DNA sequence: CAATAAACGAGACGGTACGTCGAGTCTTATC
DNA sequence: GATAAGACTCGACGTACCGTCTCGTTTATTG
């Protein structure tokens, strides 16, 4: 009933079954959680969802896209984006939530990453997702900046990339846990870093000749 | 039988032929550099190296392992590990070198990462490599610590993971370049972060400011 | 959800493409006819048939099985099994047809034999085929026997094995042609052999004492 | 600088080790007897003989040639070639011996056959061997012929091919045993066949239609 | 008794074919 | 017309075996 001019053919054919979409996303998620990741094939996803493979490809362009959508859905559902204006508080909430969710969906994220590294389309999508996450963090940092104590704005990109970098790095290499302690430490570090350098010395970087 | 990698490589028996090993590693490197990464198959590596596929599998357990060894070799050859004791100088040299090499061998690194995410053996090896890189940076940071200026030592792991995290994150997502400017910015950030939390700039305070 | 009363699920999904089956069999046949036999690989068969290798292995367990089925098909299509009751006539028609077909498909038959000697599955199938051919000839001989002139029935197995033995022997070693002349000679020989021994002499085996 | 008067340098260096030759032949034989034939590779033969692979290829041109020589050796050692002039006796001894030996070395013979079907050189050698065996049988048949009772000589080739055909056919397909009983039956059959046609006894028609 | 030459055990090597696995497309029958 | 089942094409993977090549050693012949 979406035409404003009243279609003679109100609707032909079966509609897209929303339950099927959820089943596929859930199956992908579940398989990634349960198995080692090498068992997540298009066939197994389809079978686990009780779905034909073609249905999968009718709605997503590739396997990676399915994983990606599952990931985005999780990210949006689980990660808070509080903007109270209090830098330390906002940052803590955001990072704690992000780290927790990332840890829970580690194999999902790494599965998506793997796909993205092999498939340009998925890569672009994942890049977009990463950019949107950066934007969220950027907004938190800038909000605090505007509302108060922070004057340095140039190195914000570095700070952001350090943050998500640490996140992905620990996801990949598991060099240390991504728990609340890690979040707290990182919050301190970022705040220190963003404050005006106590030393009067400004890093006099004269421009680096970017390509 | 056109070995694209140069001179007649005499075919030694009984002992492992070192020239063959080099030819394979070189071919893997070259293919990753020249092509989009999807063209790097075991067949193409073997053919480019003028080598039978079996020889490849005689010495490496999988394709990923070959890429990995090529990567480790590059890392060791290209990245300096200066330990003069001057934190800022050492850090700058190390990060600049690391960033430059990583950028040059981006497709190699990402190729290895992709393989590692799909093959447990390769993953373990890559993890080991990452740990050894962390150790190098750790030694630089701790050396400076012992030799003077810095007293805070607890959050070193966070600093290290932030550093390599930023490196890998930018390799993957290309959110910003990994050039000398980035290195310089990061050096400042890390030093700030490692200094005593006294914003009143009192390095005499041995407290570490952790909450 | 297993029904105890047979297949509740008659058939779902795409059906086997008969054209593909024919294409594979034809390609195998053609390649064996055209080339020296060493060029008949699974890859070339699949490529010549315009088919993925996987399809080949979906329906046949090995390369030999494909050749075998091609052979059986030819045998059934080309060799007449006349049973008029007239021994000499029936035998002549059968042997002439068999010899002609065998000669035409010599490389096919030898290719199958080679595969069978290396692969137990193919061997079993070939054995079955040989048995069915023996049965056909056996029926001809026994039909004539029942309908008339021949009384000796015991040595029929020997006669049969001599016949197919000569066929295979000449296919393999090409010691003499397998033409109509050869068929005629063999017919005479077999009829003579099956008739009651004109001499009253029984072969008195003296025993030679060898193990 | 080749002397026309033979080699000025009669022999330098180590001589061929006869024990090695035997070890290789024995190993080939043993492996064929023990295993299913697919386990008889150049590597396993060499290893079983305690010999380097190169030694094998120093003296034989291919794997098939090794098997072939083992076979010929066995044939010469085991099969008697009696020529007393008594057709029935000679034939019985010859066939009994041949059948017994062939049965004992079945896997050897079939292994050789398999190699020959894939390797032209081995094929030629095997063909030569088969021809020499035919010649032996031919001499027995002709000797008897010359010495007396048999007048028909033209179909000797058919008789010979029927005989060895039955031998190989039963080796391959195991349709019936190759024991003394089989030999006795075959002797009767061949003698009957070679005698002047006992029924109407009209040897007056010499035309057989062969080209 | 050295120097030389060949045979030898070992096993790395180049190459060809094999049979398997997964991605994404196409077809059939059903709902 | 959307769906479940599953057959299809394509291409990469890792393995097996062949026959060649070289190493380092042993054994015989020659100077």
Short mmCIF file of C-alpha atoms in Angstrom, two decimals, chain B:
data_model
loop_
_atom_site.label_atom_id
_atom_site.label_comp_id
_atom_site.label_asym_id
_atom_site.label_seq_id
_atom_site.Cartn_x
_atom_site.Cartn_y
_atom_site.Cartn_z
CA UNK B 1 59.03 -23.04 -16.99
CA UNK B 2 59.74 -19.36 -16.92
CA UNK B 3 61.12 -18.40 -13.60
CA UNK B 4 60.54 -14.72 -13.42
CA UNK B 5 62.96 -14.46 -10.60
CA UNK B 6 66.20 -14.22 -12.35
CA UNK B 7 69.27 -16.35 -12.70
CA UNK B 8 69.71 -20.04 -13.12
CA UNK B 9 69.03 -21.43 -9.75
CA UNK B 10 70.95 -24.68 -9.57
CA UNK B 11 68.83 -27.26 -8.03
CA UNK B 12 70.56 -28.80 -5.15
CA UNK B 13 69.89 -32.18 -3.73
CA UNK B 14 69.85 -33.67 -0.33
CA UNK B 15 70.07 -30.45 1.67
CA UNK B 16 67.43 -27.79 1.53
CA UNK B 17 68.20 -25.37 -1.24
CA UNK B 18 68.36 -21.91 0.25
CA UNK B 19 67.95 -20.28 -3.14
CA UNK B 20 64.60 -22.01 -3.50
CA UNK B 21 63.47 -20.68 -0.17
CA UNK B 22 64.39 -17.16 -1.18
CA UNK B 23 62.77 -17.50 -4.57
CA UNK B 24 59.48 -18.53 -2.98
CA UNK B 25 59.54 -15.76 -0.42
CA UNK B 26 60.48 -13.20 -3.05
CA UNK B 27 57.80 -14.38 -5.40
CA UNK B 28 55.17 -14.16 -2.68
CA UNK B 29 56.27 -10.66 -1.86
CA UNK B 30 56.35 -9.52 -5.44
CA UNK B 31 52.97 -10.97 -6.27
CA UNK B 32 51.38 -9.29 -3.29
CA UNK B 33 52.95 -6.01 -4.24
CA UNK B 34 52.01 -6.19 -7.90
CA UNK B 35 48.54 -7.55 -7.78
CA UNK B 36 45.38 -7.09 -5.80
CA UNK B 37 46.03 -9.99 -3.50
CA UNK B 38 43.40 -12.25 -4.98
CA UNK B 39 45.97 -13.29 -7.57
CA UNK B 40 48.26 -14.69 -4.93
CA UNK B 41 47.53 -18.38 -5.09
CA UNK B 42 49.79 -21.26 -4.26
CA UNK B 43 50.02 -22.03 -7.94
CA UNK B 44 51.03 -18.53 -8.93
CA UNK B 45 53.60 -18.30 -6.15
CA UNK B 46 55.11 -21.59 -7.17
CA UNK B 47 55.11 -20.70 -10.83
CA UNK B 48 56.53 -17.24 -10.24
CA UNK B 49 59.27 -18.77 -8.15
CA UNK B 50 59.93 -21.42 -10.75
CA UNK B 51 59.20 -24.07 -8.20
CA UNK B 52 56.94 -27.07 -7.80
CA UNK B 53 53.99 -26.60 -5.52
CA UNK B 54 55.10 -29.54 -3.45
CA UNK B 55 58.32 -27.76 -2.54
CA UNK B 56 56.26 -24.99 -1.07
CA UNK B 57 54.33 -27.43 1.07
CA UNK B 58 57.46 -29.28 2.03
CA UNK B 59 58.66 -26.29 4.02
CA UNK B 60 55.55 -24.35 4.93
CA UNK B 61 52.27 -25.76 6.20
CA UNK B 62 50.08 -23.41 4.20
CA UNK B 63 50.05 -20.43 1.95
CA UNK B 64 49.58 -18.12 4.91
CA UNK B 65 52.77 -19.39 6.48
CA UNK B 66 54.73 -18.38 3.41
CA UNK B 67 53.33 -14.88 3.45
CA UNK B 68 53.99 -14.69 7.15
CA UNK B 69 57.62 -15.63 6.83
CA UNK B 70 58.03 -13.10 4.06
CA UNK B 71 56.53 -10.53 6.36
CA UNK B 72 58.73 -11.38 9.31
CA UNK B 73 61.78 -11.22 7.09
CA UNK B 74 60.82 -7.77 5.87
CA UNK B 75 60.09 -6.56 9.34
CA UNK B 76 63.45 -7.66 10.61
CA UNK B 77 65.26 -6.24 7.63
CA UNK B 78 63.55 -2.89 7.52
CA UNK B 79 62.70 -1.80 11.00
CA UNK B 80 65.43 -0.32 13.15
CA UNK B 81 65.55 -1.00 16.86
CA UNK B 82 67.59 1.85 18.24
CA UNK B 83 68.11 1.97 21.94
CA UNK B 84 70.06 5.10 22.72
CA UNK B 85 68.17 5.63 25.92
CA UNK B 86 66.64 8.86 24.73
CA UNK B 87 62.96 8.08 24.75
CA UNK B 88 61.80 10.66 22.26
CA UNK B 89 64.56 9.92 19.81
CA UNK B 90 64.26 6.17 20.06
CA UNK B 91 60.52 6.25 19.76
CA UNK B 92 60.63 8.54 16.78
CA UNK B 93 63.09 6.37 14.91
CA UNK B 94 61.24 3.19 15.74
CA UNK B 95 57.79 4.44 14.86
CA UNK B 96 58.89 6.24 11.75
CA UNK B 97 60.62 3.10 10.51
CA UNK B 98 57.75 0.87 11.47
CA UNK B 99 55.16 3.07 9.85
CA UNK B 100 57.13 3.44 6.67
CA UNK B 101 57.74 -0.27 6.33
CA UNK B 102 54.16 -1.12 7.20
CA UNK B 103 52.90 1.28 4.58
CA UNK B 104 55.21 -0.11 1.96
CA UNK B 105 54.17 -3.67 2.73
CA UNK B 106 50.54 -2.93 3.43
CA UNK B 107 49.16 -5.54 1.08
CA UNK B 108 51.56 -8.08 2.48
CA UNK B 109 50.50 -7.38 6.03
CA UNK B 110 46.82 -7.44 5.20
CA UNK B 111 47.27 -10.59 3.16
CA UNK B 112 48.89 -12.27 6.11
CA UNK B 113 46.19 -11.01 8.43
CA UNK B 114 43.53 -12.42 6.18
CA UNK B 115 45.19 -15.80 6.06
CA UNK B 116 45.72 -15.80 9.80
CA UNK B 117 42.04 -15.10 10.42
CA UNK B 118 41.20 -18.25 8.50
CA UNK B 119 44.00 -20.62 9.45
CA UNK B 120 44.82 -21.40 13.09
CA UNK B 121 48.44 -22.26 12.39
CA UNK B 122 49.10 -19.03 10.64
CA UNK B 123 47.22 -17.23 13.37
CA UNK B 124 49.50 -18.58 16.06
CA UNK B 125 52.53 -17.52 14.09
CA UNK B 126 51.19 -14.05 13.51
CA UNK B 127 50.36 -13.71 17.16
CA UNK B 128 53.91 -14.64 18.01
CA UNK B 129 55.19 -12.06 15.60
CA UNK B 130 52.97 -9.40 17.11
CA UNK B 131 54.20 -10.32 20.56
CA UNK B 132 57.80 -9.96 19.48
CA UNK B 133 57.08 -6.53 18.04
CA UNK B 134 55.41 -5.52 21.28
CA UNK B 135 58.47 -6.71 23.13
CA UNK B 136 60.73 -4.49 21.05
CA UNK B 137 58.64 -1.43 21.76
CA UNK B 138 58.36 -2.44 25.38
CA UNK B 139 62.12 -2.57 25.67
CA UNK B 140 62.44 0.94 24.28
CA UNK B 141 59.91 2.29 26.71
CA UNK B 142 61.37 0.51 29.69
CA UNK B 143 64.92 1.43 28.80
CA UNK B 144 64.03 5.08 28.88
CA UNK B 145 62.20 4.53 32.07
CA UNK B 146 65.18 2.99 33.78
CA UNK B 147 67.53 5.60 32.41
CA UNK B 148 65.63 8.47 33.80
CA UNK B 149 62.85 10.67 32.82
CA UNK B 150 59.83 8.57 33.19
CA UNK B 151 58.49 7.02 36.30
CA UNK B 152 55.13 5.63 35.36
CA UNK B 153 55.43 2.07 34.17
CA UNK B 154 52.17 0.32 34.79
CA UNK B 155 50.17 1.42 31.74
CA UNK B 156 52.90 0.44 29.35
CA UNK B 157 50.78 -2.36 27.91
CA UNK B 158 48.05 0.06 27.09
CA UNK B 159 50.49 2.38 25.40
CA UNK B 160 51.94 -0.42 23.36
CA UNK B 161 48.59 -1.71 22.23
CA UNK B 162 47.47 1.80 21.36
CA UNK B 163 50.53 2.17 19.20
CA UNK B 164 50.31 -1.04 17.25
CA UNK B 165 46.57 -0.70 17.29
CA UNK B 166 46.79 2.60 15.48
CA UNK B 167 49.22 1.04 13.06
CA UNK B 168 46.98 -1.90 12.16
CA UNK B 169 43.83 0.16 12.27
CA UNK B 170 45.16 2.59 9.71
CA UNK B 171 46.54 -0.21 7.61
CA UNK B 172 43.13 -1.79 7.51
CA UNK B 173 40.87 1.22 7.27
CA UNK B 174 43.19 3.81 5.78
CA UNK B 175 41.49 6.43 7.93
CA UNK B 176 44.68 8.48 7.90
CA UNK B 177 48.21 8.10 6.56
CA UNK B 178 50.98 6.37 8.44
CA UNK B 179 53.70 8.87 7.69
CA UNK B 180 56.31 10.70 9.72
CA UNK B 181 53.75 13.24 10.81
CA UNK B 182 51.62 10.52 12.25
CA UNK B 183 54.65 9.06 13.94
CA UNK B 184 55.58 12.43 15.44
CA UNK B 185 52.08 13.00 16.74
CA UNK B 186 52.00 9.59 18.26
CA UNK B 187 55.37 10.09 19.92
CA UNK B 188 54.10 13.22 21.62
CA UNK B 189 50.95 11.50 22.70
CA UNK B 190 52.75 8.52 24.16
CA UNK B 191 55.25 10.63 26.06
CA UNK B 192 52.53 12.79 27.48
CA UNK B 193 50.65 9.74 28.50
CA UNK B 194 53.57 8.11 30.20
CA UNK B 195 54.50 11.17 32.21
CA UNK B 196 53.38 11.52 35.79
CA UNK B 197 49.79 12.58 35.91
CA UNK B 198 50.66 15.80 37.72
CA UNK B 199 49.27 18.31 35.34
CA UNK B 200 51.08 20.82 37.43
CA UNK B 201 54.05 19.32 35.66
CA UNK B 202 55.80 17.96 38.66
CA UNK B 203 57.95 15.11 37.43
CA UNK B 204 59.19 14.78 40.95
CA UNK B 205 55.96 13.13 41.92
CA UNK B 206 56.47 9.41 41.66
CA UNK B 207 52.79 8.60 41.94
CA UNK B 208 51.33 7.21 38.80
CA UNK B 209 47.99 8.87 38.82
CA UNK B 210 45.97 5.76 38.26
CA UNK B 211 42.53 6.00 39.63
#
